[in-house]
Tab-separated table of C-alpha atoms and ligand atoms in Angstrom:
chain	number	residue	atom	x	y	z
A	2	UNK	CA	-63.967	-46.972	-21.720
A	3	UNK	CA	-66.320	-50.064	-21.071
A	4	UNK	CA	-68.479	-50.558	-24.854
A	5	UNK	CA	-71.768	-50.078	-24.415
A	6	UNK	CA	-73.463	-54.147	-25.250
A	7	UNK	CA	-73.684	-54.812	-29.056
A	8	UNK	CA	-77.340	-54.714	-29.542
A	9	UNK	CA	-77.475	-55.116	-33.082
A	10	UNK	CA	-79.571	-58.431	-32.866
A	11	UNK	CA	-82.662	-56.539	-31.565
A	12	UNK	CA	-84.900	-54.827	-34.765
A	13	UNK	CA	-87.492	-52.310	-34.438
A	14	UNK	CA	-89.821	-55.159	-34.103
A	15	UNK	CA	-88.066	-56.341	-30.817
A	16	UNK	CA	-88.578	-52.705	-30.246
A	17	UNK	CA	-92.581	-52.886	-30.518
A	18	UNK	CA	-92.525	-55.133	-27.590
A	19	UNK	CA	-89.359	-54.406	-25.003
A	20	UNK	CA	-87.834	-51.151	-23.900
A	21	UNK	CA	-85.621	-49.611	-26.630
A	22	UNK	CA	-82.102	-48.682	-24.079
A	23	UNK	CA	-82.479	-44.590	-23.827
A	24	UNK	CA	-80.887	-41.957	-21.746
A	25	UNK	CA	-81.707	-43.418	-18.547
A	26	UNK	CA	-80.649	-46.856	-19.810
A	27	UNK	CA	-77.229	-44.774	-20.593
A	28	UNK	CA	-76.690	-42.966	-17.370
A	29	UNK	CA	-77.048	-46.185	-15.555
A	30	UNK	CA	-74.554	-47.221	-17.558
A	31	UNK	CA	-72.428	-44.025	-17.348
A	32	UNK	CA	-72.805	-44.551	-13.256
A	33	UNK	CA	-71.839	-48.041	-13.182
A	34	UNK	CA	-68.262	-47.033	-15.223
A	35	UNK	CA	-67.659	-44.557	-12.872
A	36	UNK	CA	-68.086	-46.968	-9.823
A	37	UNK	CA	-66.478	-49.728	-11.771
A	38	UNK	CA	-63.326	-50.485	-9.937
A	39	UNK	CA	-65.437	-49.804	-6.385
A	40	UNK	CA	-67.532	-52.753	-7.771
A	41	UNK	CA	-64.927	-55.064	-8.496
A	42	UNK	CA	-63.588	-54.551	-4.707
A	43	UNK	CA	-66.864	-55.386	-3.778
A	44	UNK	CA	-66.165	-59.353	-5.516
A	45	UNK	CA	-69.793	-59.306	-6.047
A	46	UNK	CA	-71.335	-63.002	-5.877
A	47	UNK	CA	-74.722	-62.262	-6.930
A	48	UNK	CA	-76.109	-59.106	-9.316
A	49	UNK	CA	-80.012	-58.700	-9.637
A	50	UNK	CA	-81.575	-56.334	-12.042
A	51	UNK	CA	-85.201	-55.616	-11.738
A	52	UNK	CA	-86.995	-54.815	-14.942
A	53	UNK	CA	-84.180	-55.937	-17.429
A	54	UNK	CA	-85.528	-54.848	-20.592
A	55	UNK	CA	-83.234	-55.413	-23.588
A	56	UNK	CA	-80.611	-56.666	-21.475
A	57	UNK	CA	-78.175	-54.099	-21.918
A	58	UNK	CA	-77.522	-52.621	-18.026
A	59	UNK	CA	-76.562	-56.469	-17.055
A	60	UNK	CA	-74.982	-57.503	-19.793
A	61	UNK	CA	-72.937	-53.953	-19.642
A	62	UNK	CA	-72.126	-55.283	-16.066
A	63	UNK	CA	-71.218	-58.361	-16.593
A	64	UNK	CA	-68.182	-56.362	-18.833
A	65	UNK	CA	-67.056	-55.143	-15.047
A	66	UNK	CA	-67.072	-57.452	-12.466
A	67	UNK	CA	-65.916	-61.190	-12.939
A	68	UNK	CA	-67.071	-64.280	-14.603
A	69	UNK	CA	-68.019	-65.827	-11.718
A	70	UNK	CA	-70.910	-63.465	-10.741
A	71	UNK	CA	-74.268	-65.135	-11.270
A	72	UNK	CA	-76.107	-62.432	-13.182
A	73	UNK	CA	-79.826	-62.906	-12.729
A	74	UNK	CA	-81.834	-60.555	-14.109
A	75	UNK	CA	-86.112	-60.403	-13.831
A	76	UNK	CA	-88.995	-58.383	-16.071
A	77	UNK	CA	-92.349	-58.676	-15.747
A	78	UNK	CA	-92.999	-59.074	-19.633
A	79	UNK	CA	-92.117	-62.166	-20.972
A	80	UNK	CA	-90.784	-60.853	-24.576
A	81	UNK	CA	-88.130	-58.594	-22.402
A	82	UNK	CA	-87.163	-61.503	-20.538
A	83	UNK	CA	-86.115	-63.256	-23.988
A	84	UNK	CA	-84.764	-60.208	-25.459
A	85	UNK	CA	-82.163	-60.061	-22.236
A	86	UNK	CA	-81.094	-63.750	-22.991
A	87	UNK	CA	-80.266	-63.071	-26.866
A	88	UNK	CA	-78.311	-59.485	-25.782
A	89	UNK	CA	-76.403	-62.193	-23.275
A	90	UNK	CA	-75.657	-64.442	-25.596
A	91	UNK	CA	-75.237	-61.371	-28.540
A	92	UNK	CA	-72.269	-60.509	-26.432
A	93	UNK	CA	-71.255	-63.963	-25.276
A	94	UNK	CA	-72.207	-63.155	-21.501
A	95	UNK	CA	-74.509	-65.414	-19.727
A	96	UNK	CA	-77.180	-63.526	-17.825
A	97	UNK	CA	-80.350	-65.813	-16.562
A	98	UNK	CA	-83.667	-63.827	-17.058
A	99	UNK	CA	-86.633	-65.145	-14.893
A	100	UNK	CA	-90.285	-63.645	-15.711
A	101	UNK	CA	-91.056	-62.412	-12.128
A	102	UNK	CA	-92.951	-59.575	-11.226
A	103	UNK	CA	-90.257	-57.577	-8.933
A	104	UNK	CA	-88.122	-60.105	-7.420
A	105	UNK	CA	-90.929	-61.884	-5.687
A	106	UNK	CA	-90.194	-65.263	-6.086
A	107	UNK	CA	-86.631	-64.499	-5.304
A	108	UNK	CA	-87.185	-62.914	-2.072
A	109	UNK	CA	-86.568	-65.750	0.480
A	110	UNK	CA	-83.609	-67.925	-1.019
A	111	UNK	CA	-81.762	-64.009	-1.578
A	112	UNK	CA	-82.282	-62.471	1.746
A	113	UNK	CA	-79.183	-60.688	2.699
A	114	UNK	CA	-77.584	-61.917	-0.349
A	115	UNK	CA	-77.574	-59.532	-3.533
A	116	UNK	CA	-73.825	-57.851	-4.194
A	117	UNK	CA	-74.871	-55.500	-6.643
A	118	UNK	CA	-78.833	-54.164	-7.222
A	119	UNK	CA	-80.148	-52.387	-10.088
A	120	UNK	CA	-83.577	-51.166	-11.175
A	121	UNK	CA	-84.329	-48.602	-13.713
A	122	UNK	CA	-87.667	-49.189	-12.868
A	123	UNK	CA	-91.095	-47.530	-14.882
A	124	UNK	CA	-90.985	-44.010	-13.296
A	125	UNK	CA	-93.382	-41.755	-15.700
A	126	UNK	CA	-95.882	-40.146	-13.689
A	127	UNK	CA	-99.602	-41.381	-14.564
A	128	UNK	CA	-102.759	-42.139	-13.270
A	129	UNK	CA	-103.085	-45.119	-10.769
A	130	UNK	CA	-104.931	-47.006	-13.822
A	131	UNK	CA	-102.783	-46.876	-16.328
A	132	UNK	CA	-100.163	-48.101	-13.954
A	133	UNK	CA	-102.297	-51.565	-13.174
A	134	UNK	CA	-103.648	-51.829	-16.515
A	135	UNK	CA	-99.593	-51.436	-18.028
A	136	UNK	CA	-98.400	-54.121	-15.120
A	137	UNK	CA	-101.672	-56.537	-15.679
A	138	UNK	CA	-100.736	-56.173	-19.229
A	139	UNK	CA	-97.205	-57.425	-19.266
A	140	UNK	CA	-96.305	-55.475	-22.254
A	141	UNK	CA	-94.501	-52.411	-23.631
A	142	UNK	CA	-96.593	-50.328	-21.518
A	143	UNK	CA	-95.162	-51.393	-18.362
A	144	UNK	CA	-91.894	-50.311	-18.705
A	145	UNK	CA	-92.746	-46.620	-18.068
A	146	UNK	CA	-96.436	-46.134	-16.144
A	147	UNK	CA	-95.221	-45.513	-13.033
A	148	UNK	CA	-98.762	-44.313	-11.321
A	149	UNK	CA	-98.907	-41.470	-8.605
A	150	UNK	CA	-95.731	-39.215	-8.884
A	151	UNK	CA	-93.856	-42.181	-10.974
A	152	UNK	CA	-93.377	-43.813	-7.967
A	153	UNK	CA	-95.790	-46.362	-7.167
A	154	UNK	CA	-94.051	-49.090	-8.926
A	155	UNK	CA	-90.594	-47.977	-7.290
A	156	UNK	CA	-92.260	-47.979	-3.839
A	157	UNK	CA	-93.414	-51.166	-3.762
A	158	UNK	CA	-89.488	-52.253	-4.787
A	159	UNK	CA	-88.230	-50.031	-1.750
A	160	UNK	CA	-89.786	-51.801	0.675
A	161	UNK	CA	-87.567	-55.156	-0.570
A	162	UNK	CA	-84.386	-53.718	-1.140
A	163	UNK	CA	-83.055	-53.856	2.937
A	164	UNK	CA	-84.067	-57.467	2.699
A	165	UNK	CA	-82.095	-58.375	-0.533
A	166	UNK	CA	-79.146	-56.604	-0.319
A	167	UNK	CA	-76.016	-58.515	1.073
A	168	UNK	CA	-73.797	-56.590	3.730
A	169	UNK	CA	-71.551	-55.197	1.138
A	170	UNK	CA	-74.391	-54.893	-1.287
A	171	UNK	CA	-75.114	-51.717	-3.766
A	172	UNK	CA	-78.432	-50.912	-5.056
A	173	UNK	CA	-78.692	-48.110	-8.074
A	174	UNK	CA	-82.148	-46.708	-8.510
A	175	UNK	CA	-83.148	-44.808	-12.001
A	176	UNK	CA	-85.143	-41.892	-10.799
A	177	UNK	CA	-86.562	-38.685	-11.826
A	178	UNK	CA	-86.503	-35.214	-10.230
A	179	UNK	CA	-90.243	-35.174	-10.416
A	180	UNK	CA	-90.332	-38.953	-8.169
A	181	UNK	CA	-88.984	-36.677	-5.008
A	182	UNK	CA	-84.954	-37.967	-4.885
A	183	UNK	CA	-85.043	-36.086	-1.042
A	184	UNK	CA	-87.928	-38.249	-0.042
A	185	UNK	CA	-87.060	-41.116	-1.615
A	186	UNK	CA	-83.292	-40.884	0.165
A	187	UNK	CA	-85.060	-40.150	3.692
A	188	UNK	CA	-87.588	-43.250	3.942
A	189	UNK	CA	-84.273	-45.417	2.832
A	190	UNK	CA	-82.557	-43.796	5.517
A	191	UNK	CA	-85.114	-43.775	8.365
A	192	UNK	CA	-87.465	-47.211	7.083
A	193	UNK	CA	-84.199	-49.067	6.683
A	194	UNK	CA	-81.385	-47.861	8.169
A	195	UNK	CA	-79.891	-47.481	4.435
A	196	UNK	CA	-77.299	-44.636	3.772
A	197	UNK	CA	-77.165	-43.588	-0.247
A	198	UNK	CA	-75.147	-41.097	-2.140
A	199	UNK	CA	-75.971	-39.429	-5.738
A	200	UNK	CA	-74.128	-41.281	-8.093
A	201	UNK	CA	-75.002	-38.744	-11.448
A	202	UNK	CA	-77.351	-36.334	-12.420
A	203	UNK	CA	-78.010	-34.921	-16.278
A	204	UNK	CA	-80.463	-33.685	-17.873
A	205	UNK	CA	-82.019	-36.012	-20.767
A	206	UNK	CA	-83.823	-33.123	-23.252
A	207	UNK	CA	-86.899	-32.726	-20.917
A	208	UNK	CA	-86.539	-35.449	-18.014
A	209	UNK	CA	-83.814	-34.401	-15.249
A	210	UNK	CA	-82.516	-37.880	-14.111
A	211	UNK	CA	-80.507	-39.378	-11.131
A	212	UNK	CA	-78.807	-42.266	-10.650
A	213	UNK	CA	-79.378	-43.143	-6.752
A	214	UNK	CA	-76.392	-45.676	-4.902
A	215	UNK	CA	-77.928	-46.727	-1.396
A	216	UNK	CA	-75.679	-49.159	0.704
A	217	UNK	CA	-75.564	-49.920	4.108
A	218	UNK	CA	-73.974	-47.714	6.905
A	219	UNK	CA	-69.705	-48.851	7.558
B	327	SAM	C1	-87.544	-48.190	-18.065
B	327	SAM	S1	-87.558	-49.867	-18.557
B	327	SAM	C2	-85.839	-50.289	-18.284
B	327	SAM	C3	-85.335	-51.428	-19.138
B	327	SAM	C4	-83.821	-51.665	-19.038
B	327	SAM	N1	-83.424	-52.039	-17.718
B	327	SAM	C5	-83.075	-50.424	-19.453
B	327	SAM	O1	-82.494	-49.766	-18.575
B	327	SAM	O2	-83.068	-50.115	-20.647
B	327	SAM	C6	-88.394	-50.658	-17.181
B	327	SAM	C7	-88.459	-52.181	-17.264
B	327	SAM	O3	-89.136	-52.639	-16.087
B	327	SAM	C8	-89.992	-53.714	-16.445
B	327	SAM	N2	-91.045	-53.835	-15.442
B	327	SAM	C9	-92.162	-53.093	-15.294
B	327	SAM	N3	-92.889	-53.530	-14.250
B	327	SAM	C10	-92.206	-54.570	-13.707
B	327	SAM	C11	-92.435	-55.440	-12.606
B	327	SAM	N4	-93.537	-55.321	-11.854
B	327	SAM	N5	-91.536	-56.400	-12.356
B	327	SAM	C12	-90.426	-56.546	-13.131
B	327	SAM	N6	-90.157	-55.749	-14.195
B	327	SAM	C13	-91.022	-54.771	-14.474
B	327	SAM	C14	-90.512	-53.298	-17.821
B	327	SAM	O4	-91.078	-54.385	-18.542
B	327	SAM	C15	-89.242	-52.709	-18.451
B	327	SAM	O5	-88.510	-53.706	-19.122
């Protein structure tokens, strides 16, 4: 069994500011250890989280696949991207955190590039307000306003993963039953060619969550 990251540096203050790991921090988690030695075939060069939090999916990777995957990692809120340095460095694991909303300012240099993808991205239904005002706010707030059916957020992040991931590459989406996981699969499948397979599905006391692989066709 892979530990989960020792998070014991991060207090409830930490907690006021970045996303405390939860269930659907854990199932990612969960999914990752049950694709673990597919992911080490894979020999991944590059691994990108979106929205990194605490720190605790990459650094949990990093615990998988070798020492010589770069591990960058980006969040939108400034206090997150610090908190996923310290959990690096907490569990002697270098990840490198860049404040970046999505992976925009990564998007040319990793075309076609990213082994491994993962985003367990702000997916709480809201109004469209409450998603802009969380996102313009960088803070706490973003990390679960996710506007019109929880999805706005993740749809804008759909429409980059064809263009990051390399040919081998894996992304894992966080999603809830209520963001539409058959719709979701079917504009992967016919806006991108991408195939994807449900990795696990639990329930989490009143959320019903899914952890979503999509890969290109063999
Ligand atoms: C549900 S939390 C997940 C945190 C962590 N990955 C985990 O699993 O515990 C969503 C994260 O996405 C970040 N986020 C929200 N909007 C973002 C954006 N536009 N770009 C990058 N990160 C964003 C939030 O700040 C938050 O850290």
């Amino acid at each position: 069994m892979i530990p989960t990251p020792d998070l014991s540096h991060l207090t409830y203050k930490d907690y006021d500011h970045v996303y405390e790991p939860a269930e659907d921090t854990f199932i990612l988690l969960d999914a990752l250890e049950q694709d673990a030695d597919e992911l080490k075939e894979l020999k991944p060069t590059i691994c990108l989280e979106i929205g990194s939090g605490s720190g605790c999916v990459s650094t949990f990777i990093t615990q998988i696949l070798d020492t010589r995957t770069v591990y960058l990692c980006t969040d939108i809120n400034p206090y997150a991207a610090q908190c996923t340095f310290r959990t690096g460095k907490q569990n002697n694991k270098i990840l490198d955190p860049i404040r970046a909303y999505l992976a925009l300012p990564l998007m040319n240099r990793l075309k076609y590039q990213v082994d491994v993808l993962l985003f367990n991205p702000p997916y709480v239904p809201t109004i469209t307000d409450e998603l802009e005002a969380a996102q313009a706010g960088k803070s706490i707030e973003g990390a679960w306003a996710g506007g019109t059916d929880g999805m706005e957020l993740t749809n804008k992040f759909l429409q980059c993963v064809e263009h990051l991931l390399s040919p081998k590459g894996r992304f894992y989406l966080v999603a809830l039953k209520a963001n539409r996981i058959d719709s979701i699969r079917q504009r992967m499948k016919d806006g991108y060619g991408l195939e994807s397979k449900i990795s696990l599905e639990r329930r989490a006391g009143r959320e019903y969550l899914y952890i979503l692989c999509f890969y290109r066709p063999t």
